[in-house]
CSV table of C-alpha atoms and ligand atoms in Angstrom, one decimal:
chain,number,residue,atom,x,y,z
A,23,MET,CA,117.6,117.3,96.0
A,24,THR,CA,116.9,116.1,92.4
A,25,SER,CA,113.9,117.0,90.3
A,26,ARG,CA,112.3,113.8,91.3
A,27,ASP,CA,112.1,115.0,94.9
A,28,ALA,CA,108.8,116.2,96.3
A,29,GLY,CA,108.3,118.2,99.4
A,30,ALA,CA,110.0,121.4,98.1
A,31,ASP,CA,108.1,124.7,98.2
A,32,PRO,CA,105.1,124.7,98.2
A,33,PRO,CA,104.5,121.4,100.1
A,34,ASP,CA,102.6,118.7,98.1
A,35,VAL,CA,99.6,117.0,99.6
A,36,ILE,CA,101.4,113.6,100.1
A,37,SER,CA,104.2,115.1,102.0
A,38,GLU,CA,101.8,117.2,103.9
A,39,ALA,CA,99.7,114.1,104.8
A,40,LEU,CA,103.0,112.3,106.1
A,41,ALA,CA,103.9,115.3,108.1
A,42,ASP,CA,100.4,115.6,109.6
A,43,LEU,CA,100.6,111.9,110.6
A,44,ARG,CA,104.1,112.4,112.0
A,45,ASP,CA,103.3,115.3,114.1
A,46,ARG,CA,100.2,113.5,115.6
A,47,LEU,CA,102.0,110.3,116.4
A,48,ALA,CA,105.2,112.0,117.7
A,49,ALA,CA,103.5,112.6,121.0
A,50,ASP,CA,103.4,108.8,121.7
A,51,GLU,CA,106.3,108.2,124.0
A,52,GLU,CA,105.8,104.5,124.5
A,53,GLY,CA,108.5,102.0,123.9
A,54,GLU,CA,112.3,101.6,124.7
A,55,VAL,CA,115.3,102.3,122.5
A,56,ALA,CA,117.4,99.0,122.1
A,57,ARG,CA,120.5,99.0,124.4
A,58,TYR,CA,121.9,95.5,123.8
A,59,ILE,CA,124.2,96.8,121.1
A,60,PRO,CA,125.6,99.8,123.1
A,61,PRO,CA,125.7,102.5,120.3
A,62,LEU,CA,122.0,102.0,119.6
A,63,ALA,CA,121.2,103.4,123.1
A,64,LEU,CA,122.5,106.7,121.9
A,65,ALA,CA,119.7,107.1,119.4
A,66,ASP,CA,117.4,110.1,120.1
A,67,PRO,CA,113.9,108.6,121.0
A,68,ALA,CA,112.2,111.7,119.6
A,69,ASP,CA,113.5,111.2,116.0
A,70,PHE,CA,110.7,110.3,113.8
A,71,GLY,CA,111.0,110.2,110.0
A,72,LEU,CA,108.6,109.0,107.3
A,73,ALA,CA,109.2,108.5,103.7
A,74,LEU,CA,107.2,107.1,100.7
A,75,VAL,CA,108.4,106.4,97.3
A,76,SER,CA,106.1,105.7,94.4
A,77,ARG,CA,106.4,103.2,91.7
A,78,GLU,CA,107.6,106.1,89.4
A,79,GLY,CA,110.3,107.0,91.8
A,80,HIS,CA,108.6,110.1,93.2
A,81,ARG,CA,109.8,110.7,96.8
A,82,TYR,CA,107.8,112.2,99.7
A,83,ARG,CA,109.2,112.6,103.3
A,84,ALA,CA,108.4,114.1,106.7
A,85,GLY,CA,110.3,114.6,109.9
A,86,GLN,CA,113.8,113.2,110.5
A,87,SER,CA,113.9,111.4,107.1
A,88,ASP,CA,117.5,112.1,106.6
A,89,THR,CA,118.7,110.9,110.0
A,90,ARG,CA,121.1,107.9,109.4
A,91,PHE,CA,120.9,104.8,111.3
A,92,THR,CA,122.0,101.1,111.0
A,93,ILE,CA,119.8,99.0,109.0
A,94,GLN,CA,119.8,95.9,111.4
A,95,SER,CA,117.1,93.4,110.5
A,96,VAL,CA,115.7,95.3,107.7
A,97,SER,CA,118.7,94.0,105.7
A,98,LYS,CA,117.3,90.4,106.0
A,99,PRO,CA,114.7,90.4,103.1
A,100,PHE,CA,117.3,91.9,100.7
A,101,VAL,CA,120.0,89.4,101.6
A,102,PHE,CA,117.4,86.8,101.1
A,103,ALA,CA,116.7,88.2,97.7
A,104,LEU,CA,120.3,87.8,96.7
A,105,ALA,CA,120.4,84.3,98.0
A,106,LEU,CA,117.2,83.4,96.0
A,107,THR,CA,118.8,85.2,92.8
A,108,ASP,CA,122.0,83.1,93.2
A,109,LEU,CA,120.5,79.8,94.2
A,110,GLY,CA,116.8,79.7,93.3
A,111,LEU,CA,113.9,78.9,95.6
A,112,GLU,CA,114.5,75.3,96.0
A,113,GLU,CA,118.1,75.3,96.9
A,114,THR,CA,117.6,78.4,99.2
A,115,THR,CA,114.7,76.7,101.1
A,116,ARG,CA,116.9,73.6,101.6
A,117,TRP,CA,118.8,75.9,104.1
A,118,VAL,CA,116.2,78.2,105.5
A,119,GLY,CA,112.5,77.6,105.8
A,120,ALA,CA,109.4,79.8,105.3
A,121,GLU,CA,107.4,79.3,108.3
A,122,PRO,CA,106.4,82.1,110.8
A,123,SER,CA,108.3,81.0,114.0
A,124,GLY,CA,106.0,82.7,116.4
A,125,GLU,CA,109.1,83.4,118.5
A,126,ALA,CA,111.4,86.4,119.2
A,127,PHE,CA,113.8,87.5,116.5
A,128,ASN,CA,116.8,86.1,118.4
A,129,ALA,CA,115.2,82.8,119.2
A,130,ILE,CA,116.8,79.4,118.8
A,131,SER,CA,114.1,78.5,116.2
A,132,LEU,CA,115.4,75.6,114.4
A,133,GLU,CA,113.0,73.0,112.7
A,134,PRO,CA,112.8,69.7,114.7
A,135,GLY,CA,114.3,67.0,112.8
A,136,THR,CA,116.2,69.0,110.1
A,137,GLY,CA,117.5,71.8,112.3
A,138,ARG,CA,116.7,74.2,109.5
A,139,PRO,CA,115.9,77.7,110.8
A,140,ALA,CA,112.2,78.7,110.6
A,141,ASN,CA,112.5,81.6,108.2
A,142,PRO,CA,115.0,84.2,106.9
A,143,MET,CA,113.5,87.1,108.8
A,144,ILE,CA,114.8,86.0,112.2
A,145,ASN,CA,118.4,85.9,113.2
A,146,ALA,CA,119.0,82.2,112.9
A,147,GLY,CA,117.5,82.2,109.3
A,148,ALA,CA,119.3,85.5,108.4
A,149,ILE,CA,122.7,84.0,109.4
A,150,ALA,CA,122.0,81.0,107.4
A,151,THR,CA,120.9,83.1,104.5
A,152,SER,CA,124.0,85.4,104.6
A,153,SER,CA,126.2,82.3,104.6
A,154,LEU,CA,124.6,81.2,101.3
A,155,ILE,CA,125.9,84.2,99.3
A,156,GLY,CA,128.6,82.8,97.0
A,157,ALA,CA,132.1,84.3,97.4
A,158,ALA,CA,135.8,83.3,97.6
A,159,ASP,CA,136.0,84.7,100.9
A,160,ASN,CA,134.1,86.7,103.6
A,161,GLU,CA,135.4,90.0,102.4
A,162,GLU,CA,133.9,89.3,98.9
A,163,ARG,CA,130.7,87.9,100.5
A,164,PHE,CA,130.2,91.1,102.4
A,165,ALA,CA,131.1,93.3,99.5
A,166,ARG,CA,128.4,91.4,97.4
A,167,ILE,CA,125.7,92.0,100.2
A,168,LEU,CA,126.7,95.7,100.5
A,169,ASP,CA,126.6,96.1,96.8
A,170,VAL,CA,123.0,94.6,96.6
A,171,LEU,CA,121.7,96.7,99.6
A,172,GLY,CA,123.0,99.7,97.6
A,173,ARG,CA,121.4,98.7,94.5
A,174,PHE,CA,118.1,98.3,96.3
A,175,ALA,CA,118.6,101.8,97.9
A,176,GLY,CA,119.9,103.5,94.7
A,177,ARG,CA,123.0,104.7,96.1
A,178,THR,CA,126.4,103.4,97.6
A,179,LEU,CA,126.0,102.6,101.3
A,180,ASP,CA,128.6,102.6,104.1
A,181,VAL,CA,129.0,100.6,107.2
A,182,ASP,CA,129.0,102.1,110.8
A,183,GLU,CA,132.2,100.4,112.1
A,184,ARG,CA,131.4,101.4,115.5
A,185,VAL,CA,128.1,99.5,115.6
A,186,HIS,CA,129.7,96.6,113.8
A,187,GLU,CA,132.4,96.2,116.3
A,188,ALA,CA,130.0,96.8,119.3
A,189,GLU,CA,127.8,94.1,117.9
A,190,ALA,CA,130.7,91.7,117.3
A,191,ALA,CA,131.8,92.4,120.9
A,192,THR,CA,128.4,91.5,122.4
A,193,GLY,CA,126.9,89.2,119.9
A,194,ASP,CA,127.5,85.8,121.7
A,195,ARG,CA,123.9,84.9,121.3
A,196,ASN,CA,124.1,85.2,117.5
A,197,ARG,CA,127.4,83.5,117.4
A,198,ALA,CA,125.8,80.7,119.4
A,199,LEU,CA,122.9,80.5,116.9
A,200,ALA,CA,125.5,80.1,114.1
A,201,HIS,CA,127.3,77.3,116.0
A,202,LEU,CA,124.0,75.4,116.6
A,203,LEU,CA,123.3,75.9,112.8
A,204,ARG,CA,126.6,74.4,111.9
A,205,ALA,CA,126.1,71.6,114.3
A,206,SER,CA,122.9,70.7,112.8
A,207,GLY,CA,124.5,70.8,109.2
A,208,ARG,CA,122.6,74.0,108.2
A,209,LEU,CA,125.4,76.4,107.7
A,210,ARG,CA,127.8,76.3,104.8
A,211,LEU,CA,130.3,78.6,106.4
A,212,ASP,CA,132.5,78.7,109.4
A,213,PRO,CA,130.2,80.0,112.3
A,214,VAL,CA,132.3,82.8,113.4
A,215,GLU,CA,132.6,84.0,109.8
A,216,ALA,CA,128.8,83.6,109.3
A,217,ALA,CA,128.0,85.6,112.3
A,218,ASP,CA,130.4,88.3,111.4
A,219,VAL,CA,129.1,88.8,107.8
A,220,TYR,CA,125.6,89.1,109.4
A,221,PHE,CA,126.8,91.7,112.0
A,222,ARG,CA,128.4,93.7,109.2
A,223,GLN,CA,125.2,93.7,107.1
A,224,CYS,CA,123.2,94.8,110.2
A,225,ALA,CA,125.6,97.7,110.6
A,226,VAL,CA,124.9,99.3,107.1
A,227,LEU,CA,124.0,102.9,107.4
A,228,VAL,CA,120.7,104.1,105.8
A,229,ASP,CA,118.1,106.8,106.2
A,230,THR,CA,114.4,106.7,106.0
A,231,VAL,CA,114.3,107.5,102.2
A,232,ASP,CA,116.8,104.7,101.6
A,233,LEU,CA,114.4,102.4,103.1
A,234,ALA,CA,111.4,103.6,101.2
A,235,VAL,CA,113.4,103.2,97.9
A,236,MET,CA,114.3,99.7,98.9
A,237,ALA,CA,110.6,99.0,99.6
A,238,ALA,CA,109.5,100.6,96.4
A,239,THR,CA,112.0,98.4,94.6
A,240,LEU,CA,110.1,95.3,95.9
A,241,ALA,CA,106.8,97.0,95.2
A,242,ASP,CA,107.8,97.3,91.5
A,243,GLY,CA,108.8,93.7,91.0
A,244,GLY,CA,112.6,94.2,91.8
A,245,ARG,CA,113.1,97.2,89.6
A,246,ASN,CA,114.4,100.3,91.5
A,247,PRO,CA,112.1,103.1,90.4
A,248,VAL,CA,114.7,105.7,91.1
A,249,THR,CA,117.6,104.2,89.2
A,250,ASP,CA,115.5,102.1,86.8
A,251,GLU,CA,117.6,99.1,87.5
A,252,GLN,CA,116.2,95.7,87.7
A,253,VAL,CA,117.9,94.6,90.9
A,254,VAL,CA,116.5,91.2,91.2
A,255,PRO,CA,114.2,89.2,89.0
A,256,GLU,CA,110.5,89.7,89.4
A,257,PRO,CA,109.7,86.3,90.8
A,258,VAL,CA,112.4,86.8,93.4
A,259,ALA,CA,110.6,90.0,94.6
A,260,VAL,CA,107.5,88.2,94.9
A,261,GLN,CA,109.1,85.3,96.9
A,262,VAL,CA,110.6,87.9,99.3
A,263,LEU,CA,107.4,89.8,99.8
A,264,ALA,CA,105.6,86.5,100.6
A,265,VAL,CA,108.0,85.7,103.5
A,266,MET,CA,107.9,89.4,104.7
A,267,ALA,CA,104.1,89.1,104.8
A,268,THR,CA,104.1,86.1,106.9
A,269,CYS,CA,107.3,86.5,108.9
A,270,GLY,CA,108.6,90.2,108.7
A,271,MET,CA,107.3,91.3,112.1
A,272,TYR,CA,108.7,88.6,114.2
A,273,ASP,CA,106.2,87.2,116.7
A,274,ALA,CA,103.8,90.0,115.9
A,275,SER,CA,103.5,89.0,112.1
A,276,GLY,CA,99.9,87.6,112.5
A,277,ASP,CA,98.7,90.8,114.2
A,278,TRP,CA,100.4,92.8,111.8
A,279,MET,CA,98.7,91.0,108.7
A,280,LEU,CA,95.5,91.5,110.5
A,281,ARG,CA,95.7,95.1,111.3
A,282,VAL,CA,98.0,96.4,108.5
A,283,GLY,CA,98.1,93.8,105.8
A,284,LEU,CA,101.3,94.7,104.1
A,285,PRO,CA,104.6,92.9,103.6
A,286,ALA,CA,107.0,94.6,106.1
A,287,LYS,CA,110.3,94.3,107.9
A,288,SER,CA,111.4,96.0,111.1
A,289,GLY,CA,114.8,96.3,112.8
A,290,VAL,CA,116.0,97.0,116.3
A,291,SER,CA,117.5,100.5,115.5
A,292,GLY,CA,113.9,101.7,114.8
A,293,GLY,CA,113.6,101.3,111.1
A,294,LEU,CA,110.6,99.8,109.4
A,295,LEU,CA,109.6,99.4,105.7
A,296,ALA,CA,106.5,98.2,104.2
A,297,VAL,CA,105.4,97.5,100.6
A,298,SER,CA,102.2,98.1,98.8
A,299,PRO,CA,102.8,95.8,95.9
A,300,GLY,CA,102.5,97.6,92.6
A,301,ARG,CA,101.9,101.0,94.2
A,302,PHE,CA,104.7,102.3,96.6
A,303,GLY,CA,107.2,101.6,99.3
A,304,ILE,CA,106.9,103.3,102.6
A,305,ALA,CA,109.4,103.6,105.5
A,306,CYS,CA,109.5,105.0,109.1
A,307,TYR,CA,112.3,105.6,111.6
A,308,SER,CA,111.6,105.8,115.2
A,309,PRO,CA,114.0,104.2,117.8
A,310,PRO,CA,111.6,103.2,120.6
A,311,LEU,CA,110.5,99.7,120.3
A,312,ASP,CA,107.5,97.6,121.7
A,313,PRO,CA,108.1,94.5,123.6
A,314,VAL,CA,108.3,92.3,120.4
A,315,GLY,CA,111.0,94.7,119.0
A,316,ASN,CA,108.9,96.7,116.5
A,317,PRO,CA,109.1,100.6,116.5
A,318,VAL,CA,106.1,101.7,118.3
A,319,ARG,CA,105.3,104.8,116.1
A,320,ALA,CA,106.0,103.2,112.9
A,321,VAL,CA,103.5,100.5,113.7
A,322,ALA,CA,100.9,103.2,114.6
A,323,ALA,CA,101.6,105.1,111.3
A,324,LEU,CA,101.2,102.0,109.2
A,325,ARG,CA,98.0,100.9,110.9
A,326,GLU,CA,96.5,104.4,110.2
A,327,LEU,CA,97.7,104.7,106.7
A,328,SER,CA,96.5,101.1,105.9
A,329,ALA,CA,93.1,101.8,107.2
A,330,ARG,CA,92.8,105.2,105.8
A,331,PHE,CA,93.8,104.4,102.2
A,332,GLY,CA,92.5,100.8,102.0
A,333,LEU,CA,96.1,99.3,101.6
A,334,HIS,CA,95.4,95.9,103.1
A,335,LEU,CA,96.6,93.2,100.7
A,336,LEU,CA,93.4,91.3,100.9
A,337,HIS,CA,91.3,94.3,100.4
A,338,ASN,CA,89.2,94.2,97.2
A,339,PRO,CA,90.9,96.8,94.9
A,340,ALA,CA,88.7,99.8,93.9
A,341,PRO,CA,86.5,98.9,91.0
A,342,SER,CA,88.0,99.7,87.7
A,343,ALA,CA,86.3,101.7,84.9
A,344,PRO,CA,83.7,99.6,82.9
A,345,THR,CA,85.2,97.3,80.2
A,346,ILE,CA,82.4,97.1,77.9
A,347,THR,CA,81.1,100.4,76.6
A,348,THR,CA,78.9,99.2,73.7
A,349,ALA,CA,77.2,95.8,73.2
A,350,ARG,CA,74.4,96.1,70.6
A,351,ARG,CA,73.3,95.2,67.2
A,352,ASP,CA,74.3,97.7,64.4
A,353,PRO,CA,70.9,98.5,62.7
A,354,ARG,CA,72.7,99.3,59.5
A,355,THR,CA,74.7,96.0,59.0
A,356,GLY,CA,72.9,93.7,61.4
A,357,ALA,CA,76.3,92.8,63.0
A,358,LEU,CA,76.8,92.7,66.7
A,359,LEU,CA,79.1,95.4,68.0
A,360,VAL,CA,81.1,95.0,71.3
A,361,THR,CA,83.4,97.8,72.3
A,362,ALA,CA,85.9,97.4,75.1
A,363,GLN,CA,88.2,99.9,76.7
A,364,GLY,CA,91.2,100.1,79.1
A,365,SER,CA,93.9,97.5,79.9
A,366,LEU,CA,92.5,94.0,79.9
A,367,ASP,CA,93.6,91.8,82.9
A,368,PHE,CA,91.6,88.8,84.2
A,369,THR,CA,88.8,90.9,85.6
A,370,ALA,CA,88.3,93.0,82.4
A,371,ALA,CA,88.7,89.9,80.2
A,372,GLU,CA,86.1,88.0,82.1
A,373,ARG,CA,83.6,90.8,81.5
A,374,LEU,CA,84.4,90.8,77.9
A,375,VAL,CA,84.2,87.0,77.4
A,376,HIS,CA,81.0,86.9,79.4
A,377,THR,CA,79.4,89.5,77.1
A,378,LEU,CA,80.6,87.7,73.9
A,379,ARG,CA,79.3,84.4,75.1
A,380,ARG,CA,76.0,85.9,76.1
A,381,PHE,CA,75.6,87.1,72.5
A,382,ALA,CA,76.8,83.9,71.0
A,383,SER,CA,74.3,82.0,73.0
A,384,THR,CA,71.4,83.8,71.3
A,385,PHE,CA,72.8,82.8,67.8
A,386,THR,CA,71.5,79.9,65.9
A,387,SER,CA,74.0,77.5,64.8
A,388,ALA,CA,75.6,78.2,61.5
A,389,THR,CA,77.6,76.0,59.0
A,390,ALA,CA,81.4,75.9,59.3
A,391,THR,CA,81.7,77.5,55.7
A,392,ALA,CA,80.6,80.7,57.1
A,393,THR,CA,84.0,81.2,58.7
A,394,ALA,CA,85.6,81.4,55.3
A,395,SER,CA,87.7,84.6,54.7
A,396,GLY,CA,85.5,87.5,53.6
A,397,ALA,CA,82.3,85.8,54.6
A,398,GLY,CA,79.7,88.3,55.7
A,399,PRO,CA,76.9,87.8,58.2
A,400,THR,CA,74.8,86.2,55.5
A,401,ALA,CA,77.5,83.9,54.1
A,402,ALA,CA,75.6,80.9,55.6
A,403,SER,CA,72.3,80.2,57.1
A,404,GLY,CA,72.3,81.2,60.8
A,405,ALA,CA,75.8,82.8,60.5
A,406,GLU,CA,76.2,86.0,62.6
A,407,SER,CA,78.9,88.6,62.6
A,408,ILE,CA,80.6,90.0,65.6
A,409,VAL,CA,82.6,93.2,65.4
A,410,LEU,CA,84.8,93.5,68.5
A,411,ASP,CA,86.1,97.0,68.7
A,412,LEU,CA,89.4,97.1,70.7
A,413,GLU,CA,90.4,100.6,69.5
A,414,ARG,CA,90.5,101.9,73.0
A,415,VAL,CA,92.0,98.8,74.6
A,416,ALA,CA,95.6,99.8,75.6
A,417,ALA,CA,97.0,96.2,76.4
A,418,LEU,CA,95.9,92.7,77.2
A,419,ASP,CA,98.0,90.8,79.7
A,420,SER,CA,98.7,87.1,79.0
A,421,THR,CA,95.6,85.9,81.0
A,422,ALA,CA,93.3,88.2,78.9
A,423,LEU,CA,95.0,87.2,75.7
A,424,ALA,CA,94.3,83.6,76.4
A,425,LEU,CA,90.7,84.0,77.6
A,426,VAL,CA,89.6,86.3,74.6
A,427,SER,CA,91.3,84.4,71.9
A,428,ALA,CA,90.0,81.1,73.1
A,429,THR,CA,86.4,82.6,73.2
A,430,LEU,CA,86.7,84.1,69.8
A,431,ALA,CA,88.0,80.8,68.3
A,432,ARG,CA,85.0,79.1,69.8
A,433,ILE,CA,82.6,81.6,68.4
A,434,GLU,CA,84.2,81.0,65.0
A,435,ALA,CA,84.2,77.3,65.4
A,436,ALA,CA,80.4,77.5,65.7
A,437,GLY,CA,80.3,79.0,62.2
A,438,HIS,CA,80.2,82.8,63.1
A,439,VAL,CA,82.4,85.6,61.9
A,440,VAL,CA,84.5,87.8,64.1
A,441,ARG,CA,86.1,90.9,63.1
A,442,VAL,CA,88.5,92.6,65.5
A,443,VAL,CA,89.2,96.3,65.1
A,444,GLY,CA,92.0,98.2,66.6
A,445,ASP,CA,95.8,97.6,67.2
A,446,ALA,CA,95.2,95.3,70.3
A,447,GLY,CA,93.7,92.8,67.6
A,448,ARG,CA,97.3,92.2,66.6
A,449,ALA,CA,98.2,90.8,70.0
A,450,LEU,CA,95.3,88.4,69.5
A,451,GLY,CA,96.8,87.3,66.3
A,452,ARG,CA,94.3,89.2,64.2
A,453,GLN,CA,94.5,91.7,61.5
A,454,GLY,CA,93.5,94.5,63.9
A,455,SER,CA,92.8,97.3,61.4
A,456,GLY,CA,92.4,100.9,62.2
A,457,ASP,CA,89.2,101.4,60.2
A,458,GLY,CA,86.0,101.8,62.3
A,459,PRO,CA,83.4,99.2,62.8
B,7,LIG,N1,121.7,92.9,114.7
B,7,LIG,C1,120.6,92.7,115.4
B,7,LIG,C2,120.7,91.3,116.1
B,7,LIG,O1,121.1,90.4,115.5
B,7,LIG,C3,119.5,92.8,114.5
B,7,LIG,C4,118.0,92.3,115.2
B,7,LIG,C5,116.9,93.1,114.7
B,7,LIG,O2,117.0,94.1,114.0
B,7,LIG,N2,115.8,92.7,115.2
B,7,LIG,O3,120.4,91.3,117.2
């Protein structure tokens, strides 16, 4: 364990909440362990691990969170991320679509007309995606896939050769999918090689904490919060999350979006990860699957967590602290004083520009000469002076910068005087002095 690990003595409240959830849901014995890849049938149906990794890389865990299992379909979003990084969105989506298939994970789901697989989260699309990874040969291709999975997980990963061989021996349906893709011109690789690189990626060994770190990396825009490495560019992380949100849970994706509302991916060995964007990654391991192929206890755990903590993507975030702390006329100077605080995003900037505009609408018009440097509130008839105190504004994002600077420019164009106080003023291209209003 490193100093980043939580859950040591005494237990922290987050690990305790995970343990409590785990203990309550462990009694649910619904579902069947996958058997079509023979070694998967050996999994212990009672195993149930949970892990959460925050954006800061703090790790929390409960139950069998260090039991190793093969990643299976949970590899799909991460190989898709590598393809997007290599080829970009336009080229990648020439080979694989982004529409929920509404069909089982191993369905022959190819777009009528083009033969393009519906999305990269089902087998046909994942085989197409893996074959897009540029390499001199299949060895190098798989080495690149294993490397990127490890960078998402924050450690070097290995393959369970037994599971790889068992799937290669029984994976005729996936090989058939690869041949169909090739026949419709949607596979850049020999079908047998394409299926094999896909089987090997499915046999990579992980534990629940690894999956939670992988999810946290997507939550933090492609930056692994444990190693601090930017594994994929931020726009790629967003593209991957979008496809996970619509297609990650096979033909239960719509119901999952309704009841849980987080981008997620599940796999047949019982792993599931979900991403709360900008907040954390969470993962579960529990081998018994529902008829769609999603782990029963993991689905129940995420449903409960989402409802309890308001995690649904479309849930209105908790209201932030007030942006405007002062909006009044200074009796001494006659200037209008507006004080803002916090980090300004669209919501906060809208509050600020609304306040500024409300004031400005009460001003009588002034002559343009009043904007000359050093002009005071009485420099021209009707000219008013606004002091905007940003001393307690930590940062403005690009939207806030654009909204606030355009509003200030308009007030000045109407002949009034604006003075910005505080370092944040520099970001607005203004002096931004440290002296008080
Ligand atoms: N290797 C598995 C298969 O192709 C992965 C499927 C899954 O996890 N849903 O059948």
